[in-house]
């Protein structure tokens, strides 16, 4: 990436480090020489970080980011924050909107302030490309008005504003708006588009597509996690106060389904059903390429191949029924309040 400075070693507080993205990011941060403190409720399993547990530069704190004392403890010795923790899709947010708001929005400003007051120099926030809502323009760029369609997306957008309000000299803030992430990670999500289709192709032998012309923006989990690491290495002045879309391929659902079938095998049946829901989402990731030199390297097909390998080697047991692969099922099963 451009604007990359002399590699600096950070002590990073990673909220949500035991989630889908976090479970792939923690080993990369450690591998890059950073210290990592994970603050997470471990809703998706206590063993998610088992491969790196006990690493001398890793601290794991099981706790709630809504609790100020826990946050203060987690921030001790940290000089950067990457904030991933949240109720991270529409259905699990809708399940208990008050709970969702308390985690995704109400706790956000206190977390940012606590980080700044504790001396953190950098705060990287995982927003979402869903903040744009539906748009007809061919290129959805960062300067366009946000018209979030759901509460999950609305609060994602509102946190961006809070972060800008709390930005201060010496406290560098950066917002990323990721596309939908795909591919294998130690804590697997099977409720996001590429992963859903791959699961059904491998384990059911058929994929069902509703409509199919709708566009979806995608980014491979290894590109997404590379980006977080690279953002730590980028100069303050390059990223301070910035907002970037982060996606690779905008592809139609049908196109993704065909790619999945292409990787899994022609024996996979592809059923197409009509739908009234023709919502299309797509983003432009030109700005992040232009300004940070970030170009994703992995395709949707790469993500599918990684998942197929994980299924076939038994790393994702009970993929249809396992509660932890599905955020909504986990939230239904846990009694978080
Ligand atoms: N996965 C995607 O496709 C995608 C796309 C765009 C944006 N994002 C954003 O990236 C971030 C990470 O997404 P993900 O897919 O890894 O989500 P995830 O649901 O897998 O992980 C979220 C983690 O946050 C933890 N958590 C929830 N509430 C908490 C609380 N109160 N205190 C402490 N920990 C708590 C959970 O235990 C979980 O481990 C989220 O902010 C999400 O909105 C994800």
Short mmCIF file of C-alpha atoms and ligand atoms in Angstrom, two decimals:
data_model
loop_
_atom_site.label_atom_id
_atom_site.label_comp_id
_atom_site.label_asym_id
_atom_site.label_seq_id
_atom_site.Cartn_x
_atom_site.Cartn_y
_atom_site.Cartn_z
CA UNK A 1 0.00 0.00 0.00
CA UNK A 2 1.12 3.58 -0.55
CA UNK A 3 1.67 5.88 2.43
CA UNK A 4 3.11 2.95 4.35
CA UNK A 5 5.59 4.09 6.95
CA UNK A 6 8.42 2.35 8.71
CA UNK A 7 6.70 -0.71 10.21
CA UNK A 8 5.66 0.28 13.69
CA UNK A 9 4.67 -2.27 16.27
CA UNK A 10 1.35 -1.52 17.92
CA UNK A 11 -0.45 -2.90 20.91
CA UNK A 12 -3.89 -3.29 19.45
CA UNK A 13 -7.15 -3.64 21.30
CA UNK A 14 -9.22 -5.77 18.93
CA UNK A 15 -12.87 -5.80 19.93
CA UNK A 16 -14.75 -8.70 18.36
CA UNK A 17 -11.46 -10.54 17.90
CA UNK A 18 -13.23 -13.88 18.37
CA UNK A 19 -15.68 -13.23 15.55
CA UNK A 20 -15.47 -14.21 11.88
CA UNK A 21 -13.13 -11.44 10.73
CA UNK A 22 -11.36 -11.25 14.08
CA UNK A 23 -10.46 -14.93 14.14
CA UNK A 24 -8.56 -14.50 10.87
CA UNK A 25 -7.11 -11.13 11.86
CA UNK A 26 -5.60 -12.06 15.24
CA UNK A 27 -2.98 -14.47 13.80
CA UNK A 28 -2.05 -11.91 11.13
CA UNK A 29 -1.57 -9.12 13.65
CA UNK A 30 0.59 -11.39 15.79
CA UNK A 31 2.49 -12.50 12.71
CA UNK A 32 3.17 -8.87 11.82
CA UNK A 33 4.75 -8.37 15.25
CA UNK A 34 1.95 -6.46 16.96
CA UNK A 35 0.63 -7.10 20.44
CA UNK A 36 -3.08 -7.96 20.53
CA UNK A 37 -5.66 -7.72 23.27
CA UNK A 38 -8.93 -9.35 22.28
CA UNK A 39 -12.07 -8.12 24.00
CA UNK A 40 -14.99 -10.32 23.09
CA UNK A 41 -17.98 -12.08 24.59
CA UNK A 42 -16.93 -15.23 22.69
CA UNK A 43 -20.51 -15.72 21.58
CA UNK A 44 -19.33 -18.00 18.78
CA UNK A 45 -17.16 -20.26 20.90
CA UNK A 46 -14.43 -20.12 23.52
CA UNK A 47 -12.06 -22.09 21.31
CA UNK A 48 -12.04 -19.80 18.29
CA UNK A 49 -8.55 -18.51 19.00
CA UNK A 50 -7.18 -21.88 20.16
CA UNK A 51 -4.47 -21.96 17.44
CA UNK A 52 -2.86 -18.81 18.87
CA UNK A 53 -3.90 -19.12 22.52
CA UNK A 54 -0.98 -18.61 24.86
CA UNK A 55 0.99 -16.54 22.33
CA UNK A 56 3.22 -14.21 24.35
CA UNK A 57 1.85 -11.12 22.60
CA UNK A 58 -1.82 -12.12 22.89
CA UNK A 59 -4.15 -11.24 25.75
CA UNK A 60 -7.69 -12.57 25.69
CA UNK A 61 -10.39 -10.87 27.72
CA UNK A 62 -13.83 -12.39 27.78
CA UNK A 63 -16.12 -9.50 28.55
CA UNK A 64 -18.68 -7.01 27.39
CA UNK A 65 -17.59 -3.82 25.68
CA UNK A 66 -20.58 -2.10 27.30
CA UNK A 67 -18.88 -2.40 30.67
CA UNK A 68 -16.58 0.60 31.26
CA UNK A 69 -14.33 -1.23 33.74
CA UNK A 70 -13.78 -4.09 31.32
CA UNK A 71 -12.99 -1.63 28.55
CA UNK A 72 -10.52 0.25 30.78
CA UNK A 73 -8.78 -3.02 31.66
CA UNK A 74 -8.67 -4.09 28.02
CA UNK A 75 -7.21 -0.74 26.96
CA UNK A 76 -4.32 -0.95 29.41
CA UNK A 77 -1.11 -0.74 27.43
CA UNK A 78 -2.90 -0.43 24.07
CA UNK A 79 -2.05 2.33 21.62
CA UNK A 80 -4.45 1.38 18.81
CA UNK A 81 -7.98 0.04 18.56
CA UNK A 82 -9.61 -1.96 15.80
CA UNK A 83 -13.30 -2.09 16.58
CA UNK A 84 -15.12 -5.06 15.09
CA UNK A 85 -17.44 -6.18 17.89
CA UNK A 86 -21.10 -5.81 17.21
CA UNK A 87 -24.38 -7.54 16.54
CA UNK A 88 -23.36 -7.93 12.99
CA UNK A 89 -26.29 -8.48 10.69
CA UNK A 90 -29.84 -7.29 10.20
CA UNK A 91 -31.74 -10.35 11.48
CA UNK A 92 -29.76 -10.65 14.71
CA UNK A 93 -30.15 -6.94 15.28
CA UNK A 94 -33.92 -7.11 14.66
CA UNK A 95 -34.22 -9.98 17.13
CA UNK A 96 -33.66 -7.54 19.99
CA UNK A 97 -33.27 -3.98 18.70
CA UNK A 98 -32.61 -2.55 22.16
CA UNK A 99 -29.80 -4.99 22.75
CA UNK A 100 -28.42 -4.27 19.30
CA UNK A 101 -28.49 -0.52 19.85
CA UNK A 102 -26.87 -0.83 23.29
CA UNK A 103 -23.91 -2.69 21.78
CA UNK A 104 -23.64 -1.19 18.31
CA UNK A 105 -24.36 2.43 19.14
CA UNK A 106 -24.71 3.36 22.82
CA UNK A 107 -21.39 1.78 23.77
CA UNK A 108 -19.53 3.30 20.83
CA UNK A 109 -18.83 6.84 22.03
CA UNK A 110 -17.77 5.68 25.50
CA UNK A 111 -15.39 3.19 23.86
CA UNK A 112 -13.87 5.83 21.58
CA UNK A 113 -13.48 8.29 24.44
CA UNK A 114 -11.99 5.67 26.74
CA UNK A 115 -9.49 4.79 24.00
CA UNK A 116 -8.50 8.41 23.47
CA UNK A 117 -8.28 9.10 27.21
CA UNK A 118 -6.15 5.99 27.68
CA UNK A 119 -3.65 7.37 25.17
CA UNK A 120 -4.55 5.35 22.06
CA UNK A 121 -3.19 7.01 18.95
CA UNK A 122 -5.34 5.30 16.36
CA UNK A 123 -8.90 4.03 16.13
CA UNK A 124 -10.03 1.93 13.15
CA UNK A 125 -13.76 1.36 12.89
CA UNK A 126 -15.47 -1.42 10.91
CA UNK A 127 -18.55 0.23 9.47
CA UNK A 128 -20.35 -1.40 6.54
CA UNK A 129 -21.06 -0.75 2.89
CA UNK A 130 -24.72 -1.28 3.76
CA UNK A 131 -24.83 2.32 5.04
CA UNK A 132 -25.57 3.52 1.49
CA UNK A 133 -28.86 1.71 1.14
CA UNK A 134 -30.06 1.31 -2.42
CA UNK A 135 -28.67 3.53 -5.15
CA UNK A 136 -29.07 3.59 -8.91
CA UNK A 137 -25.72 5.21 -9.67
CA UNK A 138 -23.23 2.78 -11.24
CA UNK A 139 -20.43 3.75 -8.84
CA UNK A 140 -21.25 4.14 -5.17
CA UNK A 141 -18.53 6.39 -3.80
CA UNK A 142 -17.78 7.51 -0.27
CA UNK A 143 -19.07 11.06 -0.79
CA UNK A 144 -22.62 9.94 -1.55
CA UNK A 145 -25.47 10.46 0.90
CA UNK A 146 -26.11 7.58 3.27
CA UNK A 147 -29.62 6.14 3.19
CA UNK A 148 -29.41 3.10 5.47
CA UNK A 149 -32.45 0.84 5.13
CA UNK A 150 -32.23 -0.97 8.47
CA UNK A 151 -31.43 -0.11 12.07
CA UNK A 152 -28.25 -2.15 11.90
CA UNK A 153 -27.02 0.00 9.01
CA UNK A 154 -28.38 3.21 10.51
CA UNK A 155 -26.36 2.77 13.69
CA UNK A 156 -23.29 1.76 11.69
CA UNK A 157 -23.60 5.12 9.92
CA UNK A 158 -24.27 7.06 13.12
CA UNK A 159 -21.10 5.65 14.69
CA UNK A 160 -19.13 7.09 11.77
CA UNK A 161 -20.38 10.54 12.76
CA UNK A 162 -19.53 9.96 16.41
CA UNK A 163 -16.03 8.90 15.45
CA UNK A 164 -15.52 12.08 13.46
CA UNK A 165 -16.76 14.14 16.42
CA UNK A 166 -14.29 12.44 18.75
CA UNK A 167 -11.33 12.74 16.39
CA UNK A 168 -8.60 14.91 17.90
CA UNK A 169 -4.98 15.85 17.25
CA UNK A 170 -2.89 12.76 17.95
CA UNK A 171 -5.98 10.54 17.90
CA UNK A 172 -6.18 9.32 14.32
CA UNK A 173 -9.47 7.82 13.20
CA UNK A 174 -10.30 5.72 10.17
CA UNK A 175 -13.60 4.24 8.98
CA UNK A 176 -13.74 1.27 6.63
CA UNK A 177 -16.96 0.28 4.88
CA UNK A 178 -16.38 -3.36 3.99
CA UNK A 179 -18.26 -5.27 1.34
CA UNK A 180 -19.65 -8.65 2.37
CA UNK A 181 -16.78 -10.81 3.50
CA UNK A 182 -16.34 -14.32 2.14
CA UNK A 183 -14.09 -17.30 2.67
CA UNK A 184 -12.86 -19.57 5.43
CA UNK A 185 -11.95 -18.43 8.94
CA UNK A 186 -11.46 -20.26 12.23
CA UNK A 187 -14.79 -18.84 13.45
CA UNK A 188 -16.87 -19.51 10.37
CA UNK A 189 -19.92 -17.59 9.25
CA UNK A 190 -22.21 -19.51 6.92
CA UNK A 191 -24.83 -16.74 6.78
CA UNK A 192 -23.15 -14.48 4.21
CA UNK A 193 -23.80 -14.84 0.52
CA UNK A 194 -20.77 -16.65 -0.95
CA UNK A 195 -20.46 -18.85 2.12
CA UNK A 196 -24.18 -19.73 2.09
CA UNK A 197 -24.11 -20.76 -1.56
CA UNK A 198 -20.93 -22.78 -1.14
CA UNK A 199 -22.31 -24.58 1.90
CA UNK A 200 -25.46 -25.56 0.05
CA UNK A 201 -23.55 -26.62 -3.05
CA UNK A 202 -21.16 -28.85 -1.10
CA UNK A 203 -23.48 -30.20 1.56
CA UNK A 204 -26.89 -30.24 -0.18
CA UNK A 205 -25.83 -30.67 -3.77
CA UNK A 206 -28.05 -27.79 -4.81
CA UNK A 207 -28.16 -24.02 -4.73
CA UNK A 208 -31.31 -21.98 -4.70
CA UNK A 209 -31.17 -18.49 -6.19
CA UNK A 210 -34.02 -16.01 -5.86
CA UNK A 211 -34.01 -13.80 -8.92
CA UNK A 212 -30.28 -13.66 -9.44
CA UNK A 213 -29.68 -10.35 -11.17
CA UNK A 214 -29.14 -8.51 -7.88
CA UNK A 215 -25.58 -7.29 -7.40
CA UNK A 216 -23.56 -7.99 -4.27
CA UNK A 217 -20.18 -6.51 -3.32
CA UNK A 218 -17.67 -9.04 -2.00
CA UNK A 219 -14.26 -9.11 -0.38
CA UNK A 220 -12.18 -12.15 0.53
CA UNK A 221 -11.50 -12.49 4.26
CA UNK A 222 -7.75 -12.62 3.64
CA UNK A 223 -7.90 -9.31 1.76
CA UNK A 224 -10.05 -7.76 4.45
CA UNK A 225 -7.70 -8.82 7.20
CA UNK A 226 -4.64 -7.77 5.17
CA UNK A 227 -6.26 -4.35 4.92
CA UNK A 228 -6.64 -3.95 8.68
CA UNK A 229 -2.97 -4.84 9.16
CA UNK A 230 -1.88 -2.48 6.39
CA UNK A 231 -3.95 0.34 7.85
CA UNK A 232 -1.86 0.09 11.01
CA UNK A 233 1.25 0.60 8.89
CA UNK A 234 -0.07 3.63 7.00
CA UNK A 235 1.01 7.14 7.96
CA UNK A 236 -1.27 9.17 10.26
CA UNK A 237 -1.80 11.95 7.75
CA UNK A 238 -2.79 9.50 5.01
CA UNK A 239 -5.73 8.00 6.88
CA UNK A 240 -6.76 10.51 9.55
CA UNK A 241 -10.50 11.18 9.41
CA UNK A 242 -10.85 9.17 6.21
CA UNK A 243 -13.62 6.84 5.11
CA UNK A 244 -13.03 4.09 2.58
CA UNK A 245 -15.17 1.50 0.89
CA UNK A 246 -13.40 -1.83 0.87
CA UNK A 247 -14.58 -4.30 -1.71
CA UNK A 248 -13.35 -6.24 -4.65
CA UNK A 249 -15.90 -7.76 -6.95
CA UNK A 250 -19.47 -6.56 -7.38
CA UNK A 251 -21.10 -9.67 -8.82
CA UNK A 252 -24.68 -10.73 -9.46
CA UNK A 253 -26.03 -13.44 -7.21
CA UNK A 254 -26.46 -15.66 -10.28
CA UNK A 255 -22.88 -15.06 -11.29
CA UNK A 256 -21.71 -16.01 -7.77
CA UNK A 257 -23.88 -19.14 -7.88
CA UNK A 258 -22.38 -20.16 -11.23
CA UNK A 259 -18.88 -19.62 -9.85
CA UNK A 260 -19.69 -21.77 -6.86
CA UNK A 261 -20.97 -24.50 -9.14
CA UNK A 262 -17.91 -24.11 -11.31
CA UNK A 263 -15.66 -24.81 -8.32
CA UNK A 264 -17.76 -27.43 -6.53
CA UNK A 265 -18.71 -29.36 -9.67
CA UNK A 266 -21.33 -29.56 -12.41
CA UNK A 267 -23.36 -32.08 -10.41
CA UNK A 268 -24.65 -29.21 -8.28
CA UNK A 269 -28.25 -28.30 -9.17
CA UNK A 270 -29.00 -24.62 -9.58
CA UNK A 271 -32.65 -23.75 -8.90
CA UNK A 272 -33.85 -20.29 -9.81
CA UNK A 273 -36.99 -18.95 -8.21
CA UNK A 274 -38.73 -15.67 -8.92
CA UNK A 275 -38.57 -12.92 -6.31
CA UNK A 276 -39.96 -9.46 -5.70
CA UNK A 277 -36.80 -8.52 -3.85
CA UNK A 278 -34.54 -7.21 -6.55
CA UNK A 279 -32.44 -5.01 -4.30
CA UNK A 280 -28.98 -4.57 -5.74
CA UNK A 281 -25.97 -3.41 -3.78
CA UNK A 282 -22.64 -2.45 -5.22
CA UNK A 283 -19.78 -0.17 -4.21
CA UNK A 284 -16.82 1.51 -5.81
CA UNK A 285 -13.48 0.79 -4.18
CA UNK A 286 -11.50 3.18 -6.38
CA UNK A 287 -10.71 5.63 -3.58
CA UNK A 288 -8.92 3.11 -1.38
CA UNK A 289 -6.92 1.91 -4.40
CA UNK A 290 -6.04 5.45 -5.43
CA UNK A 291 -5.19 6.83 -2.00
CA UNK A 292 -3.88 3.79 -0.10
CA UNK A 293 -2.83 1.61 -3.01
CA UNK A 294 -4.98 -1.19 -1.64
CA UNK A 295 -5.95 -3.76 -4.25
CA UNK A 296 -7.60 -7.01 -3.19
CA UNK A 297 -5.81 -10.09 -4.49
CA UNK A 298 -8.31 -12.91 -3.96
CA UNK A 299 -11.42 -13.65 -5.96
CA UNK A 300 -14.78 -15.07 -5.02
CA UNK A 301 -13.57 -18.35 -6.56
CA UNK A 302 -10.62 -18.35 -4.16
CA UNK A 303 -13.04 -17.97 -1.26
CA UNK A 304 -15.17 -20.83 -2.55
CA UNK A 305 -12.10 -23.06 -2.94
CA UNK A 306 -11.00 -22.33 0.64
CA UNK A 307 -14.43 -23.19 1.96
CA UNK A 308 -14.73 -26.37 -0.11
CA UNK A 309 -11.39 -27.51 1.26
CA UNK A 310 -12.51 -26.74 4.83
CA UNK A 311 -15.74 -28.73 4.36
CA UNK A 312 -13.97 -31.66 2.77
CA UNK A 313 -11.26 -31.86 5.42
CA UNK A 314 -13.75 -31.80 8.28
CA UNK A 315 -12.88 -28.35 9.61
CA UNK A 316 -16.54 -27.27 9.47
CA UNK A 317 -18.51 -30.09 11.09
CA UNK A 318 -22.33 -30.08 11.06
CA UNK A 319 -22.52 -27.13 8.65
CA UNK A 320 -26.31 -27.13 8.21
CA UNK A 321 -27.29 -27.37 11.86
CA UNK A 322 -24.34 -25.91 13.77
CA UNK A 323 -25.67 -22.93 15.71
CA UNK A 324 -22.41 -21.01 15.72
CA UNK A 325 -22.15 -20.67 11.95
CA UNK A 326 -25.31 -18.60 11.95
CA UNK A 327 -25.43 -15.32 13.88
CA UNK A 328 -29.21 -15.31 14.18
CA UNK A 329 -29.31 -18.84 15.63
CA UNK A 330 -26.57 -18.01 18.13
CA UNK A 331 -28.33 -14.86 19.24
CA UNK A 332 -31.57 -16.82 19.63
CA UNK A 333 -29.75 -19.43 21.70
CA UNK A 334 -27.85 -17.08 24.04
CA UNK A 335 -29.52 -15.03 26.74
CA UNK A 336 -27.55 -11.83 26.27
CA UNK A 337 -29.28 -8.73 27.55
N1 LIG B 1 -18.70 -10.12 7.79
C1 LIG B 1 -19.08 -9.23 6.88
O1 LIG B 1 -19.47 -9.57 5.77
C2 LIG B 1 -19.01 -7.76 7.21
C3 LIG B 1 -19.30 -6.82 6.20
C4 LIG B 1 -19.27 -5.46 6.52
C5 LIG B 1 -18.95 -5.06 7.80
N2 LIG B 1 -18.67 -5.99 8.75
C6 LIG B 1 -18.35 -5.54 10.12
O2 LIG B 1 -17.14 -6.14 10.52
C7 LIG B 1 -17.20 -6.43 11.91
C8 LIG B 1 -16.86 -7.90 12.13
O3 LIG B 1 -17.83 -8.71 11.46
P1 LIG B 1 -17.87 -10.28 11.67
O4 LIG B 1 -18.47 -10.87 10.46
O5 LIG B 1 -16.52 -10.74 12.12
O6 LIG B 1 -18.92 -10.39 12.88
P2 LIG B 1 -19.09 -11.54 13.97
O7 LIG B 1 -20.52 -11.51 14.38
O8 LIG B 1 -18.52 -12.81 13.49
O9 LIG B 1 -18.18 -11.05 15.19
C9 LIG B 1 -18.59 -10.08 16.11
C10 LIG B 1 -17.95 -10.41 17.45
O10 LIG B 1 -18.35 -9.40 18.37
C11 LIG B 1 -18.54 -10.05 19.63
N3 LIG B 1 -19.45 -9.21 20.42
C12 LIG B 1 -20.75 -8.93 20.19
N4 LIG B 1 -21.23 -8.14 21.16
C13 LIG B 1 -20.22 -7.89 22.02
C14 LIG B 1 -20.10 -7.15 23.22
N5 LIG B 1 -21.14 -6.49 23.75
N6 LIG B 1 -18.90 -7.12 23.84
C15 LIG B 1 -17.84 -7.80 23.35
N7 LIG B 1 -17.89 -8.54 22.21
C16 LIG B 1 -19.07 -8.58 21.56
C17 LIG B 1 -19.12 -11.41 19.28
O11 LIG B 1 -18.91 -12.34 20.32
C18 LIG B 1 -18.37 -11.75 18.02
O12 LIG B 1 -17.24 -12.55 18.31
C19 LIG B 1 -18.59 -6.04 12.38
O13 LIG B 1 -18.52 -4.77 12.96
C20 LIG B 1 -19.40 -6.00 11.11
O14 LIG B 1 -20.48 -5.10 11.18
C21 LIG B 1 -18.69 -7.33 8.49
#
